Amino acid sequence: MSKHSIIPSVNSLLILEPMEVLIETHGRRLTTDVIREVLANIREEIAHSPEKQFSINETKIVGLVSDHLAKIEAPTFKPVFNLTGTVLHTNLGRAVLATEAINAINDVARRASNLEYDLHTGRRGDRDSHIEEIICSLTGAEAATLVNNNAAAVMLVLNTLALRKEVPVSRGELIEIGGSFRIPDIMSRSGCRLVEVGTTNRTHIADYEAAINSRTALFMSVHTSNYKVEGFTNAVSESELARLAHKHNLPFVVDLGSGTLVDLAHYGLPHEPTPNESIVSGADLITFSGDKLLGGPQTVIIVGNSNLIAKLKKNPLKRAMRCDKFTIAALAATLRLYKNPDKLAERLPTLRMLTRSVEELKALSERLIPTLKNILGENYEISGAKTFGQIGSGSLPVENLNSFAVKVTPHKKRGKGKALKEITTKLRALPTPIIGRLQNDSLWLDLRCLENENEFLKQISMLRIK
Ligand SMILES: *Cc1c(COP(=O)(O)O)cnc(C)c1O
């Protein structure tokens, strides 16, 4: 090394003007720690290749410190572009909220609220009061309550009504959802005993009847929302089960999963069961998620008989599973949109995305393709292509949604696997990551959920492909 050290001291760096800006943003302690780390790295580099000492200067060090701080402070949890073709993608956060719901969260986040305060009496109130009336009017139910998600609802119902008792469930309905919700496991953790009835493909009312004894607590029907049993099959209808349950004075519970509050057929989509249909069939309690087809926040709505809902609310587990004020505010605002079904497909993002026409998506692809060709054209072939998407989160497992995608295919001269890996990795590394779907040696960017075209193009313009 030369006679005076090339590497500046921590203190001399801390008083530089650009460093003061970093200290203001990130704090003195973190900035100092990062300076030390950056200097240690530089010393190590110089030890390996002494010629590097001549390229070190203060501006460069400030740049390294700034980059390092930005990396440390960057949130790990951030928005992404969901171009997978699955509209309600559990790993990508399921439903996108309506503006009305986002504003409602904002309002209760900023100020105190009457979450559990009755403004008429001045006494303690009930947080369910903000949603119960509107849910009852939309579903035709007597009473309603909320907990954190459908898995919690099933646990709460079973633990309240079937603790140390038996619950017969059809072998065709012992479902697993998203890897961790498995009916047999939830039942044992709820403290009740599952009695399997019927077979995988065929279950008859006589199978349920034969399972009834003095320890039977209730009947439960589980919507097989993520698969379909086809061929030589038989399932017992909700109304048959309700009749048998009531003959033996047992409650009948339906785990509906992705219940929707409107008939999707009105919007040109395949029909999905609604909670109201289960009520009409005679169900006493129905559970359905808030962040699936309903298009709201993560929660579950439990509707049904008011005596049973009152029992659920008395279980101490209810307190352990209760929803926070943001969820209640967002759900209440989402439910209010259902009061005007004519505007729903415009205001509710889930329904808006599900009802976009293939022609609209195709036109969008034509606007995007020139930019994509410009940036990726040297290494990839870019084209528009018809594809199939899905609703996701256990709705309509068999019906596919006609959709349209931009297809990114590596040119022949390159190793296909490597080129696909490179593009998907780079898309995931963007400030707002872009997530597509790999299929048949191409990357498919399904455009159904792409609503912010300009931001997408801005992200694409940041791509650097060798
Ligand atoms: C999705 C689903 C669940 C789990 O719901 P979460 O809200 O994800 O806990 C349970 N049962 C059925 C039938 C479902 O479709």
PDB file of C-alpha atoms and ligand atoms in Angstrom, residues 94 149-152 154 175 177 181 222-225 255-258 289 291-292 298-300 393-394, ligand 1:
ATOM      1  CA  ARG A  94     -56.342 -14.194  -3.646  1.00  0.00           C
ATOM      2  CA  ASN A 149     -60.786 -17.891   7.468  1.00  0.00           C
ATOM      3  CA  ASN A 150     -62.805 -20.907   6.436  1.00  0.00           C
ATOM      4  CA  ALA A 151     -60.434 -23.347   8.144  1.00  0.00           C
ATOM      5  CA  ALA A 152     -61.032 -21.505  11.428  1.00  0.00           C
ATOM      6  CA  VAL A 154     -64.886 -25.312  10.372  1.00  0.00           C
ATOM      7  CA  ILE A 175     -60.889 -32.867   0.882  1.00  0.00           C
ATOM      8  CA  ILE A 177     -57.305 -27.553   0.103  1.00  0.00           C
ATOM      9  CA  PHE A 181     -56.521 -27.682   5.090  1.00  0.00           C
ATOM     10  CA  VAL A 222     -68.104 -30.262   2.350  1.00  0.00           C
ATOM     11  CA  HIS A 223     -68.135 -28.609  -1.063  1.00  0.00           C
ATOM     12  CA  THR A 224     -65.561 -30.490  -3.174  1.00  0.00           C
ATOM     13  CA  SER A 225     -64.349 -27.216  -4.523  1.00  0.00           C
ATOM     14  CA  ASP A 255     -68.668 -25.963   4.314  1.00  0.00           C
ATOM     15  CA  LEU A 256     -69.268 -24.133   1.056  1.00  0.00           C
ATOM     16  CA  GLY A 257     -65.750 -22.719   0.590  1.00  0.00           C
ATOM     17  CA  SER A 258     -66.018 -20.242  -2.255  1.00  0.00           C
ATOM     18  CA  SER A 289     -64.603 -17.436   2.432  1.00  0.00           C
ATOM     19  CA  ASP A 291     -61.362 -13.612  -0.256  1.00  0.00           C
ATOM     20  CA  LYS A 292     -62.529 -16.123  -2.844  1.00  0.00           C
ATOM     21  CA  GLN A 298     -59.356 -12.856   4.017  1.00  0.00           C
ATOM     22  CA  THR A 299     -62.121 -13.911   6.392  1.00  0.00           C
ATOM     23  CA  VAL A 300     -64.993 -16.354   6.534  1.00  0.00           C
ATOM     24  CA  SER A 393     -59.050 -21.015  -4.843  1.00  0.00           C
ATOM     25  CA  GLY A 394     -61.214 -24.012  -5.267  1.00  0.00           C
TER      26      GLY A 394
HETATM   27  C1  LIG B   1     -61.092 -22.730   0.397  1.00  0.00           C
HETATM   28  C2  LIG B   1     -61.855 -23.708   1.212  1.00  0.00           C
HETATM   29  C3  LIG B   1     -61.550 -23.907   2.566  1.00  0.00           C
HETATM   30  C4  LIG B   1     -60.444 -23.161   3.253  1.00  0.00           C
HETATM   31  O1  LIG B   1     -60.751 -21.816   3.299  1.00  0.00           O
HETATM   32  P1  LIG B   1     -59.677 -20.733   3.813  1.00  0.00           P
HETATM   33  O2  LIG B   1     -60.452 -19.469   3.824  1.00  0.00           O
HETATM   34  O3  LIG B   1     -58.543 -20.766   2.839  1.00  0.00           O
HETATM   35  O4  LIG B   1     -59.259 -21.177   5.176  1.00  0.00           O
HETATM   36  C5  LIG B   1     -62.313 -24.825   3.271  1.00  0.00           C
HETATM   37  N1  LIG B   1     -63.298 -25.527   2.672  1.00  0.00           N
HETATM   38  C6  LIG B   1     -63.623 -25.364   1.376  1.00  0.00           C
HETATM   39  C7  LIG B   1     -64.726 -26.186   0.791  1.00  0.00           C
HETATM   40  C8  LIG B   1     -62.903 -24.449   0.599  1.00  0.00           C
HETATM   41  O5  LIG B   1     -63.207 -24.284  -0.700  1.00  0.00           O
END
